Short mmCIF file of C-alpha atoms and ligand atoms in Angstrom, two decimals:
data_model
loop_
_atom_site.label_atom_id
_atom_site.label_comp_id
_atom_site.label_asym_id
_atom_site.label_seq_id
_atom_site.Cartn_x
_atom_site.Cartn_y
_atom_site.Cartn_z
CA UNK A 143 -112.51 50.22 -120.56
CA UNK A 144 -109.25 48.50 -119.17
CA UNK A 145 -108.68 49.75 -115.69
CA UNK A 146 -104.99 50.92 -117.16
CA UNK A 147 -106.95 53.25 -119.29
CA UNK A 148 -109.26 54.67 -116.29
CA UNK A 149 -105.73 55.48 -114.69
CA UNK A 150 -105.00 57.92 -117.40
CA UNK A 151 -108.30 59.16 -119.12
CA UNK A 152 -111.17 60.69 -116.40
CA UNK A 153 -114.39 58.64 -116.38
CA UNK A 154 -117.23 61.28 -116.55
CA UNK A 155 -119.30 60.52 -113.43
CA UNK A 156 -122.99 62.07 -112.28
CA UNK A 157 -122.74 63.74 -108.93
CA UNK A 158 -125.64 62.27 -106.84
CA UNK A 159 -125.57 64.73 -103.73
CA UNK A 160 -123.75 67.25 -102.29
CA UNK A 161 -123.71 67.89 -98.72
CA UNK A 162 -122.37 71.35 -96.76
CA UNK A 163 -120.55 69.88 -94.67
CA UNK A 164 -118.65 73.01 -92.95
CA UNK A 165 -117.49 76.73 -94.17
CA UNK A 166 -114.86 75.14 -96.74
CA UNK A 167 -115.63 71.38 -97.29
CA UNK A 168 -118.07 69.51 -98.97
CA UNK A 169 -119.06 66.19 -99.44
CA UNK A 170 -119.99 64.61 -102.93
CA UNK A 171 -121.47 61.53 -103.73
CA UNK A 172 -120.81 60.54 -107.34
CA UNK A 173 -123.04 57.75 -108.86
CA UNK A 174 -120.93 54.91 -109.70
CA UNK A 175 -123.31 52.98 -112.59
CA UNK A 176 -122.88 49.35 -112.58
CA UNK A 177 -119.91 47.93 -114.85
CA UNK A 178 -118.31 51.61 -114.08
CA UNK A 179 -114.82 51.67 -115.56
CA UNK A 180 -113.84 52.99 -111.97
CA UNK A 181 -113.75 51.17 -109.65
CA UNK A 182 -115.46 51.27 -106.05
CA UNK A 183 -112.10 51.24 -104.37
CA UNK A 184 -111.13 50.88 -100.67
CA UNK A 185 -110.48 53.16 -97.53
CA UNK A 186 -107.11 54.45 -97.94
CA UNK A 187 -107.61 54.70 -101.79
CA UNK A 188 -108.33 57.87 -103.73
CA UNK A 189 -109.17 59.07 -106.71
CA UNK A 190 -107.88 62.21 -108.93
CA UNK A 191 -111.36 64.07 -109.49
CA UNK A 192 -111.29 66.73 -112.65
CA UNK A 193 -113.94 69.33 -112.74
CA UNK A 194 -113.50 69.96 -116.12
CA UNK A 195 -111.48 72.39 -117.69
CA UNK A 196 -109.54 73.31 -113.70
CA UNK A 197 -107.24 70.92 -113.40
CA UNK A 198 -106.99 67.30 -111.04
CA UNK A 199 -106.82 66.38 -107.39
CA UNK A 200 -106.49 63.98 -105.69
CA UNK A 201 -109.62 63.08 -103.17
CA UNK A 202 -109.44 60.32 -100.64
CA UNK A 203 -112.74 57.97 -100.57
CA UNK A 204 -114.49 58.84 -97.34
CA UNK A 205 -116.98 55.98 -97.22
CA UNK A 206 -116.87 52.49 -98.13
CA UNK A 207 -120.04 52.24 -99.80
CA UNK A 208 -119.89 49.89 -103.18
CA UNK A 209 -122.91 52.11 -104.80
CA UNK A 210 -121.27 55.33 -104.86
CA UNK A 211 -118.49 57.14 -104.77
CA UNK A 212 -118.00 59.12 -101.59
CA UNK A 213 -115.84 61.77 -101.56
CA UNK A 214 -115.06 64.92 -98.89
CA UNK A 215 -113.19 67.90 -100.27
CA UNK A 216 -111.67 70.86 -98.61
CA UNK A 217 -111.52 74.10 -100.21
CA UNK A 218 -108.21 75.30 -100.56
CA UNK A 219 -107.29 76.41 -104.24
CA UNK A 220 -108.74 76.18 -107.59
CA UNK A 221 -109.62 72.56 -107.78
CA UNK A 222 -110.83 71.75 -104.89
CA UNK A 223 -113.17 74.90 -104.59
CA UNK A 224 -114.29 74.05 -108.34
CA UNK A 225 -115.44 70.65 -106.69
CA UNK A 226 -117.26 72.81 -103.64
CA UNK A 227 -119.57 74.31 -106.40
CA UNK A 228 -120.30 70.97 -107.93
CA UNK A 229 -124.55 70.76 -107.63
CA UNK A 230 -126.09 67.28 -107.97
CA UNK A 231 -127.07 66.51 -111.65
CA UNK A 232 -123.56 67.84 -112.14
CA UNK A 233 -120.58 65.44 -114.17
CA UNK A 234 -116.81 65.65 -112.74
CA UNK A 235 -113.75 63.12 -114.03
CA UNK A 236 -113.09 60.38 -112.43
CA UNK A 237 -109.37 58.69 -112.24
CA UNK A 238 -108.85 55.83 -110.03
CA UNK A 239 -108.97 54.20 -107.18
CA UNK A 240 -105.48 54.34 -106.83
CA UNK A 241 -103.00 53.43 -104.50
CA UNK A 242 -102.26 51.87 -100.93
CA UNK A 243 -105.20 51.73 -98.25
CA UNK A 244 -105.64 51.00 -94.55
CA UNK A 245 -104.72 48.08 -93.49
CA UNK A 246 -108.03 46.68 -92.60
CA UNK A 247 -107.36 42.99 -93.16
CA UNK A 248 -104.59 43.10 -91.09
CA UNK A 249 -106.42 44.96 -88.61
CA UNK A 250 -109.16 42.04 -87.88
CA UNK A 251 -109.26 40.50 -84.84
CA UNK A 252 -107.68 43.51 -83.21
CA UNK A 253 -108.41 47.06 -81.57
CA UNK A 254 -108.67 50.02 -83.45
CA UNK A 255 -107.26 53.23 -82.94
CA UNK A 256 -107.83 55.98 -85.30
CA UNK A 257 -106.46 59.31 -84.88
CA UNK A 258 -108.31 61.64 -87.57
CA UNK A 259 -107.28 65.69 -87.86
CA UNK A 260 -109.03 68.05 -89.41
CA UNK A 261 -109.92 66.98 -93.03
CA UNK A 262 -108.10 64.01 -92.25
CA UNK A 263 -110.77 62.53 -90.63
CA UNK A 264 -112.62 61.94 -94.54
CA UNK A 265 -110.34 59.10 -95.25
CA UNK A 266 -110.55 57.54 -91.79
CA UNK A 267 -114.34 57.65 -92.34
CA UNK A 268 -114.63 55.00 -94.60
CA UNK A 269 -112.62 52.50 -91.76
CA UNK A 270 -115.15 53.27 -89.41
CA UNK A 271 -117.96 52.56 -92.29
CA UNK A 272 -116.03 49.05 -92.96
CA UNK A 273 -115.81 48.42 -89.28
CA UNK A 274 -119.14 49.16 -88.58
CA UNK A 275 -120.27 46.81 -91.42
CA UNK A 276 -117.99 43.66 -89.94
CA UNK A 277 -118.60 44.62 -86.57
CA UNK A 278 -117.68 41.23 -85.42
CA UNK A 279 -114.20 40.58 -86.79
CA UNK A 280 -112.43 43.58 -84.86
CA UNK A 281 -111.99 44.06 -81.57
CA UNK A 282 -112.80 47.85 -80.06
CA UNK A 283 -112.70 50.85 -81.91
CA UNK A 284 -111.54 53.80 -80.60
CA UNK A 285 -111.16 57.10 -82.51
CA UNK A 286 -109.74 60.37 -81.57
CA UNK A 287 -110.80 63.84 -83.94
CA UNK A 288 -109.68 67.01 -83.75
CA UNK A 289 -111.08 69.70 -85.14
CA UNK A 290 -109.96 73.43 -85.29
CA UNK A 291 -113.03 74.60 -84.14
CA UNK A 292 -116.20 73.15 -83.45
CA UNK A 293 -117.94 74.94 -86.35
CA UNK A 294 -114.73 73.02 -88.62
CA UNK A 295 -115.90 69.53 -87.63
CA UNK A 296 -117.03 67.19 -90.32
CA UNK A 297 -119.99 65.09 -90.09
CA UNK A 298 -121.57 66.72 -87.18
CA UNK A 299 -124.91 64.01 -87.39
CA UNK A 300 -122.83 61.03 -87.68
CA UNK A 301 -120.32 61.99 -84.86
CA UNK A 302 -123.13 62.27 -82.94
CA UNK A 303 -124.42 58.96 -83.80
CA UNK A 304 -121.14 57.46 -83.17
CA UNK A 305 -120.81 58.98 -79.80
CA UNK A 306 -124.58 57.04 -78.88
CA UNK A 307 -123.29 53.94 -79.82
CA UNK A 308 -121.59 51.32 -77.29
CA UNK A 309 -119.66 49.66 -80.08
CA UNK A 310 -117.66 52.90 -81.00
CA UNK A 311 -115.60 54.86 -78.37
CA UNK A 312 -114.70 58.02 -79.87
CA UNK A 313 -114.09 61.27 -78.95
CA UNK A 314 -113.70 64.76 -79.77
CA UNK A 315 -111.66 67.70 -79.34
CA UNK A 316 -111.00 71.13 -80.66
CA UNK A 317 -107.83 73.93 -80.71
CA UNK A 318 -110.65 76.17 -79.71
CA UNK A 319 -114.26 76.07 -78.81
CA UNK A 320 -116.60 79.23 -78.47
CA UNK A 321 -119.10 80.13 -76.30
CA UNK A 322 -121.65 77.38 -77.62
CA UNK A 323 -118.75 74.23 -77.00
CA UNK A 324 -119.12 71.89 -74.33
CA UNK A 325 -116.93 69.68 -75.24
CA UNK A 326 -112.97 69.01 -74.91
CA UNK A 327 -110.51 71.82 -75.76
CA UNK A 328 -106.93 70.76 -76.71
CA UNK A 329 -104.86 69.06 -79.36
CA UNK A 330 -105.95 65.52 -80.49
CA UNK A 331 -103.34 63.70 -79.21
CA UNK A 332 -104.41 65.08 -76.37
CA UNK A 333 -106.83 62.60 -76.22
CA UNK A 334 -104.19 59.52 -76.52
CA UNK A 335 -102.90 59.26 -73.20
CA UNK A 336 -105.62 57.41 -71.36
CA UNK A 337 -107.14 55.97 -74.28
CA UNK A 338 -108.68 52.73 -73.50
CA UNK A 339 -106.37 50.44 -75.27
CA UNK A 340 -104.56 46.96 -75.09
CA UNK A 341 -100.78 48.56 -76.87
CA UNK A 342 -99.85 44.89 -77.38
CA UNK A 343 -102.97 44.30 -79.74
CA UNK A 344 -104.13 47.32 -81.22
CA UNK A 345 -103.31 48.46 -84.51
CA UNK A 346 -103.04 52.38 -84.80
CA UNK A 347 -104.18 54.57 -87.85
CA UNK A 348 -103.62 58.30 -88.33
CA UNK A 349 -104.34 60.85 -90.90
CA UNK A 350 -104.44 64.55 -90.42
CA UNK A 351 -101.29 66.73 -90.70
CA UNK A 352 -98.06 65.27 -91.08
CA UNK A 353 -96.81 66.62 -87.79
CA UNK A 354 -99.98 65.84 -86.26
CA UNK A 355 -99.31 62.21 -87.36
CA UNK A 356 -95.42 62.20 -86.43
CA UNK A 357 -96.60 63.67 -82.95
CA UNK A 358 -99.91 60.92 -82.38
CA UNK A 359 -97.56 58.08 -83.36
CA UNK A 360 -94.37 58.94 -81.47
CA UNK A 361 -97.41 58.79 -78.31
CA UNK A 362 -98.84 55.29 -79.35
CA UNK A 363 -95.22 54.12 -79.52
CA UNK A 364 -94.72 56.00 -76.35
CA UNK A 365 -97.79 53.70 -74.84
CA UNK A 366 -95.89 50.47 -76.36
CA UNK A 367 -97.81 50.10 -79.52
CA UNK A 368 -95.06 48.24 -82.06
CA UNK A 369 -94.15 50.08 -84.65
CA UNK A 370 -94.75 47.97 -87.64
CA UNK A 371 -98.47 48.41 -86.25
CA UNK A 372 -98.84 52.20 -86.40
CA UNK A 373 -100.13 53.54 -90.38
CA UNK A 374 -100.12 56.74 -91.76
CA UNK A 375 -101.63 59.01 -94.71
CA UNK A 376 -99.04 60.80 -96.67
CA UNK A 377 -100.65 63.32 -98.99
CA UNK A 378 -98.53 64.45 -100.86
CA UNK A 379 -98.93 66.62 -103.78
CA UNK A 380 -99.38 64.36 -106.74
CA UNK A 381 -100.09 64.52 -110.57
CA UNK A 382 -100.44 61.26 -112.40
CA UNK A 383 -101.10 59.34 -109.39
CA UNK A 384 -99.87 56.00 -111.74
CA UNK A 385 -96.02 56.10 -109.95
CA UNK A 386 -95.15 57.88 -113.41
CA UNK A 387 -94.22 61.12 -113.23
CA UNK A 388 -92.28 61.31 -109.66
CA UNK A 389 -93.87 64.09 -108.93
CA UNK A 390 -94.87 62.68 -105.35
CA UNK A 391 -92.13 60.96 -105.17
CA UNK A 392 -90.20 61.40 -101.46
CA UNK A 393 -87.00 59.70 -100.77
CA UNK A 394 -87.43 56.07 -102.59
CA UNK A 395 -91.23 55.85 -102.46
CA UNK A 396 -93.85 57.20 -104.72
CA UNK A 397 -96.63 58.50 -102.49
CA UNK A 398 -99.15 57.61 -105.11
CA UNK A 399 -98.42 54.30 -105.57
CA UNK A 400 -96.57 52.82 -102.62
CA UNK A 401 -99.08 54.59 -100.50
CA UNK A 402 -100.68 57.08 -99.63
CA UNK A 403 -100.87 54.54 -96.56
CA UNK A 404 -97.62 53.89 -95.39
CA UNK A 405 -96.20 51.88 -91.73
CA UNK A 406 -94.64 54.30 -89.91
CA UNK A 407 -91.53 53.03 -89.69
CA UNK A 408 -91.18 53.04 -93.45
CA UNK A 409 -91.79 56.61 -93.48
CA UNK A 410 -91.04 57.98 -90.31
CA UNK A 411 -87.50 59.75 -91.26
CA UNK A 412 -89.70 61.44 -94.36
CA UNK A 413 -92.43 63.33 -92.48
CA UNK A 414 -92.02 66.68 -92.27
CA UNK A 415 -89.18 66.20 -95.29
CA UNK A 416 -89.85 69.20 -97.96
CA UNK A 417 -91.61 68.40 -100.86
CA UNK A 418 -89.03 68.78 -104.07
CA UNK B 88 -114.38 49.12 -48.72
CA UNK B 89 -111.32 49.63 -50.45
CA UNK B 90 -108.54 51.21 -49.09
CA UNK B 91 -107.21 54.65 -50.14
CA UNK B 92 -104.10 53.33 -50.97
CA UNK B 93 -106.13 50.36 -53.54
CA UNK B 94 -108.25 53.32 -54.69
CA UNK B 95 -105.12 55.59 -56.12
CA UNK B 96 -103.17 52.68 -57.31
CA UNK B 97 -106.08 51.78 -59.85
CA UNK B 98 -105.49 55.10 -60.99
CA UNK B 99 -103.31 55.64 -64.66
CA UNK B 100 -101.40 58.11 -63.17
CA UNK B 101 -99.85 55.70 -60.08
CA UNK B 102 -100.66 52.45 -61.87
CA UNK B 103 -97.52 50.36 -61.31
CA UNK B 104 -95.69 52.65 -58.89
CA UNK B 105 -94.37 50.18 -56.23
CA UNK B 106 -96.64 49.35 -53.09
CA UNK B 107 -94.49 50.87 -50.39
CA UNK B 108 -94.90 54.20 -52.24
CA UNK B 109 -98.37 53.87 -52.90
CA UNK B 110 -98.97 53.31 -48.81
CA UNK B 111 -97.24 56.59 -47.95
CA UNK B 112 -98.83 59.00 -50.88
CA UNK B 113 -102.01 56.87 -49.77
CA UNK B 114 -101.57 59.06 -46.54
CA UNK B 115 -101.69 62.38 -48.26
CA UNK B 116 -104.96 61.49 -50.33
CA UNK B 117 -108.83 62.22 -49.88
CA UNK B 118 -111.77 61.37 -51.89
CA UNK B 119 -113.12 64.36 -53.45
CA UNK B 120 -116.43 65.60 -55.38
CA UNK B 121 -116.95 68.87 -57.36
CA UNK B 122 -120.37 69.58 -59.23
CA UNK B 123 -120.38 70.89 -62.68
CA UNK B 124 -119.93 74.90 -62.38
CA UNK B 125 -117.74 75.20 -59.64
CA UNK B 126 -113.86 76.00 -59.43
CA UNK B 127 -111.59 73.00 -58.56
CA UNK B 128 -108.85 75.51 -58.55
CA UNK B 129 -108.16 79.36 -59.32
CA UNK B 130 -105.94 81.55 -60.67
CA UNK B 131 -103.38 82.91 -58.43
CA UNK B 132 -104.57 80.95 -55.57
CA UNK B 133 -102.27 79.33 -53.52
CA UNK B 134 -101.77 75.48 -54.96
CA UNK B 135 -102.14 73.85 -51.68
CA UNK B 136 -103.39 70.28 -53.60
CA UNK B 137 -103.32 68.71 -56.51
CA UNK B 138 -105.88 66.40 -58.10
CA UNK B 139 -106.07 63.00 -60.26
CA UNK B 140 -109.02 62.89 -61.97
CA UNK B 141 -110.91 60.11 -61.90
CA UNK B 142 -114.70 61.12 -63.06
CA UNK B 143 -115.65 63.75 -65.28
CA UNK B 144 -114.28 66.73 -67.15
CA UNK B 145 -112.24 69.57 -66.25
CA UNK B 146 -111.37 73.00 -68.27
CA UNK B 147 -108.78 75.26 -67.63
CA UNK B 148 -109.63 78.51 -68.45
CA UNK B 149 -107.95 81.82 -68.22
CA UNK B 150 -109.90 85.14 -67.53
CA UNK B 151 -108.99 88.06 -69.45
CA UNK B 152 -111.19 91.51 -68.51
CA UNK B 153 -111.73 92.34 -72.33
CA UNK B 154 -111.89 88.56 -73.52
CA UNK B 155 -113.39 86.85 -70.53
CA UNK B 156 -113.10 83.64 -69.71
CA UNK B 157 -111.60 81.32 -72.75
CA UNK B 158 -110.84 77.75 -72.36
CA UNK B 159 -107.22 76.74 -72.76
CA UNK B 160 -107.77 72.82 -72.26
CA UNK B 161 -110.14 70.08 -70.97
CA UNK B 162 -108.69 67.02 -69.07
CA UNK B 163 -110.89 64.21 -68.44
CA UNK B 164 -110.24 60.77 -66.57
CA UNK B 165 -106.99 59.49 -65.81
CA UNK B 166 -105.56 63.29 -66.06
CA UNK B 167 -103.77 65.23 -63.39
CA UNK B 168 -104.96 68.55 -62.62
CA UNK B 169 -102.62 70.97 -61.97
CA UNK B 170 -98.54 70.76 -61.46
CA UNK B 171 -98.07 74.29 -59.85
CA UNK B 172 -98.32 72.79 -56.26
CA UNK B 173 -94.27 71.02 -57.41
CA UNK B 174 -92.94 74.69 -58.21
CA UNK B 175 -92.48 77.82 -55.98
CA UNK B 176 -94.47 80.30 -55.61
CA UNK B 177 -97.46 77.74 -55.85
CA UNK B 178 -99.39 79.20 -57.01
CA UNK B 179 -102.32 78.17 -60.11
CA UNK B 180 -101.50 79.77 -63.00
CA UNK B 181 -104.89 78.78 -64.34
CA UNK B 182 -108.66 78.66 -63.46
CA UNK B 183 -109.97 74.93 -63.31
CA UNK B 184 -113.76 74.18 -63.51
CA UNK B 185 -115.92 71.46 -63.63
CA UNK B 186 -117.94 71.11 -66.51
CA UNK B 187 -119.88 68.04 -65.37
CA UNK B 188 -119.83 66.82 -62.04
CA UNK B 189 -115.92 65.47 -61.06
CA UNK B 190 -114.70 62.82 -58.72
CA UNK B 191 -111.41 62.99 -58.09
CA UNK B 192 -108.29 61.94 -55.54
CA UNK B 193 -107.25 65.21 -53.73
CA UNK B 194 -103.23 65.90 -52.52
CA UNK B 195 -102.11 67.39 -49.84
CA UNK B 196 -99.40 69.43 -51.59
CA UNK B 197 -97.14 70.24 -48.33
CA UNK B 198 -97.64 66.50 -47.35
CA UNK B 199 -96.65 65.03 -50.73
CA UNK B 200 -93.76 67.58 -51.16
CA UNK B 201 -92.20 66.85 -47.31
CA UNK B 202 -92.69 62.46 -48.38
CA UNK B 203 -90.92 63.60 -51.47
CA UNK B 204 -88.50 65.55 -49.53
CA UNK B 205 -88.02 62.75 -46.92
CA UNK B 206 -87.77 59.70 -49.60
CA UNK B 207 -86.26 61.31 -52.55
CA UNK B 208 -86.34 58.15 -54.71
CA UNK B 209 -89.75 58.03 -54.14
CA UNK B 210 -89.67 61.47 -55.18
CA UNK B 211 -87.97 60.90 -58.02
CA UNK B 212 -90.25 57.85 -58.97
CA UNK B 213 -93.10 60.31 -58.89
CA UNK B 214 -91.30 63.00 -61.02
CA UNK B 215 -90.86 60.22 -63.85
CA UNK B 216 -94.62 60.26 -63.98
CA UNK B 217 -95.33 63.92 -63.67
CA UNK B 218 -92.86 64.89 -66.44
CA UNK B 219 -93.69 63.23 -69.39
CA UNK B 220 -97.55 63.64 -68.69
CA UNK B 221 -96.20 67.65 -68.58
CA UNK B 222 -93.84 67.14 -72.01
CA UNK B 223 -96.76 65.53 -73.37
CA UNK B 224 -98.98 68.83 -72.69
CA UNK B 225 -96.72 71.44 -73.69
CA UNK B 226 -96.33 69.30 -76.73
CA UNK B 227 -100.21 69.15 -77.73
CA UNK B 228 -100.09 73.00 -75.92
CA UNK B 229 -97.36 73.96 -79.16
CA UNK B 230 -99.08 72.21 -81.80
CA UNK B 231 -102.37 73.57 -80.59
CA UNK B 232 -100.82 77.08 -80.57
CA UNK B 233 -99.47 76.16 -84.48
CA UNK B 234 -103.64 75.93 -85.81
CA UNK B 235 -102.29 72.91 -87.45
CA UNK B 236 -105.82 72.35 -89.05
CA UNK B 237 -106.01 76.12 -89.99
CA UNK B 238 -106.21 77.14 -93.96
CA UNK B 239 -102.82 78.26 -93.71
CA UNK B 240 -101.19 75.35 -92.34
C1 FAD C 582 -103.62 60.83 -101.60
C2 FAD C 582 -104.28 62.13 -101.30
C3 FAD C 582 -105.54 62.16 -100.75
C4 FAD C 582 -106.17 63.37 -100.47
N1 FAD C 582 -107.43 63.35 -99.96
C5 FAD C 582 -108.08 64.52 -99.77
C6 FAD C 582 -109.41 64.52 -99.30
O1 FAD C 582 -110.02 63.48 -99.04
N2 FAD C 582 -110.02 65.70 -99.15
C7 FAD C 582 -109.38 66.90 -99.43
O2 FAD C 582 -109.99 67.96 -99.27
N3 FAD C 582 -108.11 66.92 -99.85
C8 FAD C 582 -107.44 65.77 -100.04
N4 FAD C 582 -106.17 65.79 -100.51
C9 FAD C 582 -105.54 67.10 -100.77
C10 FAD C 582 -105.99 67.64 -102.13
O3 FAD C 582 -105.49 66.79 -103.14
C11 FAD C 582 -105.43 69.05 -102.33
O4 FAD C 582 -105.99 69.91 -101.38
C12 FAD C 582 -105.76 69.57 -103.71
O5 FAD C 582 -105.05 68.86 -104.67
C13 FAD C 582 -105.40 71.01 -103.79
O6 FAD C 582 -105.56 71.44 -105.15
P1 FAD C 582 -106.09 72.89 -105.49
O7 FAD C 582 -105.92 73.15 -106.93
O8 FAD C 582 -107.47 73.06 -104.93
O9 FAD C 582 -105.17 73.82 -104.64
P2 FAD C 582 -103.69 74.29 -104.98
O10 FAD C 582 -103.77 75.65 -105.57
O11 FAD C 582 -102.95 73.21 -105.73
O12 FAD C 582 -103.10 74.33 -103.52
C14 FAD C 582 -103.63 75.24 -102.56
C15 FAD C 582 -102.79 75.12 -101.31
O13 FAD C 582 -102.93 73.81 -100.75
C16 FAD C 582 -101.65 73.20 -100.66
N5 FAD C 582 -101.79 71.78 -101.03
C17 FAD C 582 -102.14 71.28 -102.22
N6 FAD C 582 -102.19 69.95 -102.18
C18 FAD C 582 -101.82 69.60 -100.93
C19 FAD C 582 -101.65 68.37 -100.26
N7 FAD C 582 -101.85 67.20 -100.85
N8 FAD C 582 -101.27 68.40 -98.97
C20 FAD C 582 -101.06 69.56 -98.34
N9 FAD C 582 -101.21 70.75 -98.92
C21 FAD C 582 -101.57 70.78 -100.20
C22 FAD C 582 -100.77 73.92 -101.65
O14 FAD C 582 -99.41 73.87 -101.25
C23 FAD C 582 -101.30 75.31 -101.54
O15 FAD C 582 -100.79 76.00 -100.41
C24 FAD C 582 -105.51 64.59 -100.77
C25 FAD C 582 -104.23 64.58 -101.32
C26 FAD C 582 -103.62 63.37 -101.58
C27 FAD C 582 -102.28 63.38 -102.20
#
């Protein structure tokens, strides 16, 4: 199949495992068999999965594994909880990888700073997986997550793994702990102000809500990051997800195509905008 | 041995504020240590320092009598604890206490305020550093409040 044609028609695809992830969200791993029409994409990228007979949506990849498709998915209407009951052995459609990703080649030979909110952090996964992999050709990582609640955090094992590890600095906050929470209470950019980072050669990447995004890059610029090296996730409600149908389109850009992953300062007056 | 005034200045907080200020806040500073439990500061006590943080991890907390104690915020190194000793009636309007064991630079608050008083453009040099590391709070403090990663918004 031409990869025009897995833009428009889903690709039925098996899901491998499913893994509870926290109250609402879910991560799937869809086998991806060799000479799959779709393809294994990059972090940034999404794809529009159909459990069949709902209805589409559009799921960031949230690892950068070749073998599989990774994808996290929070519960929040009739799609996306459709995908939350998906058991392994189950098939869901497949659209994609579409659009803009991070910009990881641009991002070698520098520091990293990713700034990850809520389910936001799913996309930002898959850098760290690259990263990881490549360890060599970026200079530090440092990643700040916040999480409504400690029970709300994603990938409880792995964060933990991360925070072992001397070649990852990241850390962790959330709106509101509980009686069981040691850890840091307060807003994620909260964590931004001493972060240990060169502003004239680190390259900044945030996902999360928009005005969590507007509010962590106004800080790195704040801290004298340039702007053309601060990135963003707009996600954006979207339906074809080919830069057909305008229905994600803000201002001149199509978030579908042009991004999701746009520079700041091409987007920067559009955050927070309305969607039409 | 380093001298106090080398200690603060390798502090974010100071970094970069010129050496002739440094020298006379240097003068208002001690080294302090606080092991993980006990209350750096309390509610409604009289603010009579204020602390830079330079090891370890802080949380403000307030006490309610049907809630208890809930944390509002941690701050960690590189923070400042505390901006009540700047503004009558100084007095904290929160409970601070360390969760692991905290070394920090302590402030004489009536010694930093009379050098402030006495040199106001050093004064005023410090207040560019103290207010955007407060705008910066109540900023995280409002979008906190909003439960931006809440179902609803
Ligand atoms: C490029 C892109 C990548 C995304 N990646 C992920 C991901 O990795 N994991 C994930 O869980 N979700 C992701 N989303 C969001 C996901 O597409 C939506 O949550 C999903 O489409 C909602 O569909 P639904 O039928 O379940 O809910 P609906 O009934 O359509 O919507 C339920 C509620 O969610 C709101 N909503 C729907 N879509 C969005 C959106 N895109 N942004 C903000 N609010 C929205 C609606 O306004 C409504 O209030 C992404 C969206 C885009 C555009």
């Amino acid at each position: 199949m031409s990869a025009a044609v897995t833009q428009l028609a889903p690709v039925p695809l098996r899901v491998a495992a499913v893994v509870r992830e926290t109250a609402d969200s879910v991560t799937l791993t869809l086998a991806r068999p060799d000479g799959s029409a779709v393809g294994p994409g990059a972090p940034g990228q999404f794809n529009m999965l159909y459990p069949f007979g709902i209805g589409e949506a559009a799921i960031s990849l949230s690892s950068d594994s070749a073998e599989t498709l990774v994808h996290t998915v929070r519960g929040v209407g009739a799609v996306s909880e459709a995908l939350g009951r998906l058991r392994p052995g189950d098939w869901v459609g497949v659209r994609g990888p579409f659009g803009a990703g991070w910009p990881l080649e641009a991002a070698r030979g520098r520091d990293i700073v990713l700034v990850a909110g809520g389910i936001g952090l799913a996309p930002l996964r898959s850098v760290i997986h690259a990263v990881l992999r490549d360890r060599a050709a970026f200079g530090r990582l440092f990643v700040a997550y916040g999480a409504r609640t400690p029970r709300e955090r994603l990938y409880v094992a792995e964060l933990e793994d991360w925070q072992a590890r001397s070649d990852i600095d990241i850390a962790v906050t959330v709106d509101a702990g509980d009686a069981h929470w040691s850890g840091r209470v307060g807003f994620v950019t909260a964590l931004l102000a001493n972060a240990p980072i060169d502003p004239a050669r680190c390259i900044v990447m945030a996902c999360g809500p928009e005005v969590m995004m507007r509010a962590a890059a106004r800080q790195m610029l704040g801290r004298g990051v340039p702007i053309e090296n601060v990135y963003v996730s707009l996600e954006r409600n979207m339906k074809c997800a080919a830069g057909l149908c305008g229905h994600c389109q803000v201002g001149p850009l199509f978030m579908c195509k042009d991004g999701p992953v746009f520079p700041f300062g091409r987007v920067q007056d559009l955050l927070g905008v309305r969607e039409i | 041995m380093k001298s106090m005034a080398e200690l603060i200045h390798a502090h974010p907080f100071l970094a970069g504020l010129p050496e002739p200020y440094i020298a006379t806040v240097a003068g208002c500073a001690r080294n302090v240590v606080f092991e993980a439990g006990s209350y750096i500061i309390r509610e409604g006590h009289s603010a009579t320092e204020f602390h830079l943080l330079r090891d370890g991890h802080v949380a403000l907390e307030l006490y309610s009598p049907r809630g208890g104690s809930k944390v509002l915020q941690t701050l960690g190194p590189g923070d400042i604890l505390g901006a009540s000793w700047l503004v009558p009636p100084y007095r904290w309007t929160s409970d601070g206490r360390a969760l692991d064991r905290v070394h920090a630079f302590a402030f004489d608050a009536v010694c930093l305020r009379g050098k402030c008083e006495a040199d106001p453009a050093m004064g005023y040099a410090l207040m560019q550093r103290f207010l955007p590391v407060l705008m910066q709070r109540m900023s995280a403090a409002r979008l906190q409040a909003m439960d931006m990663f809440g179902a609803q918004a």
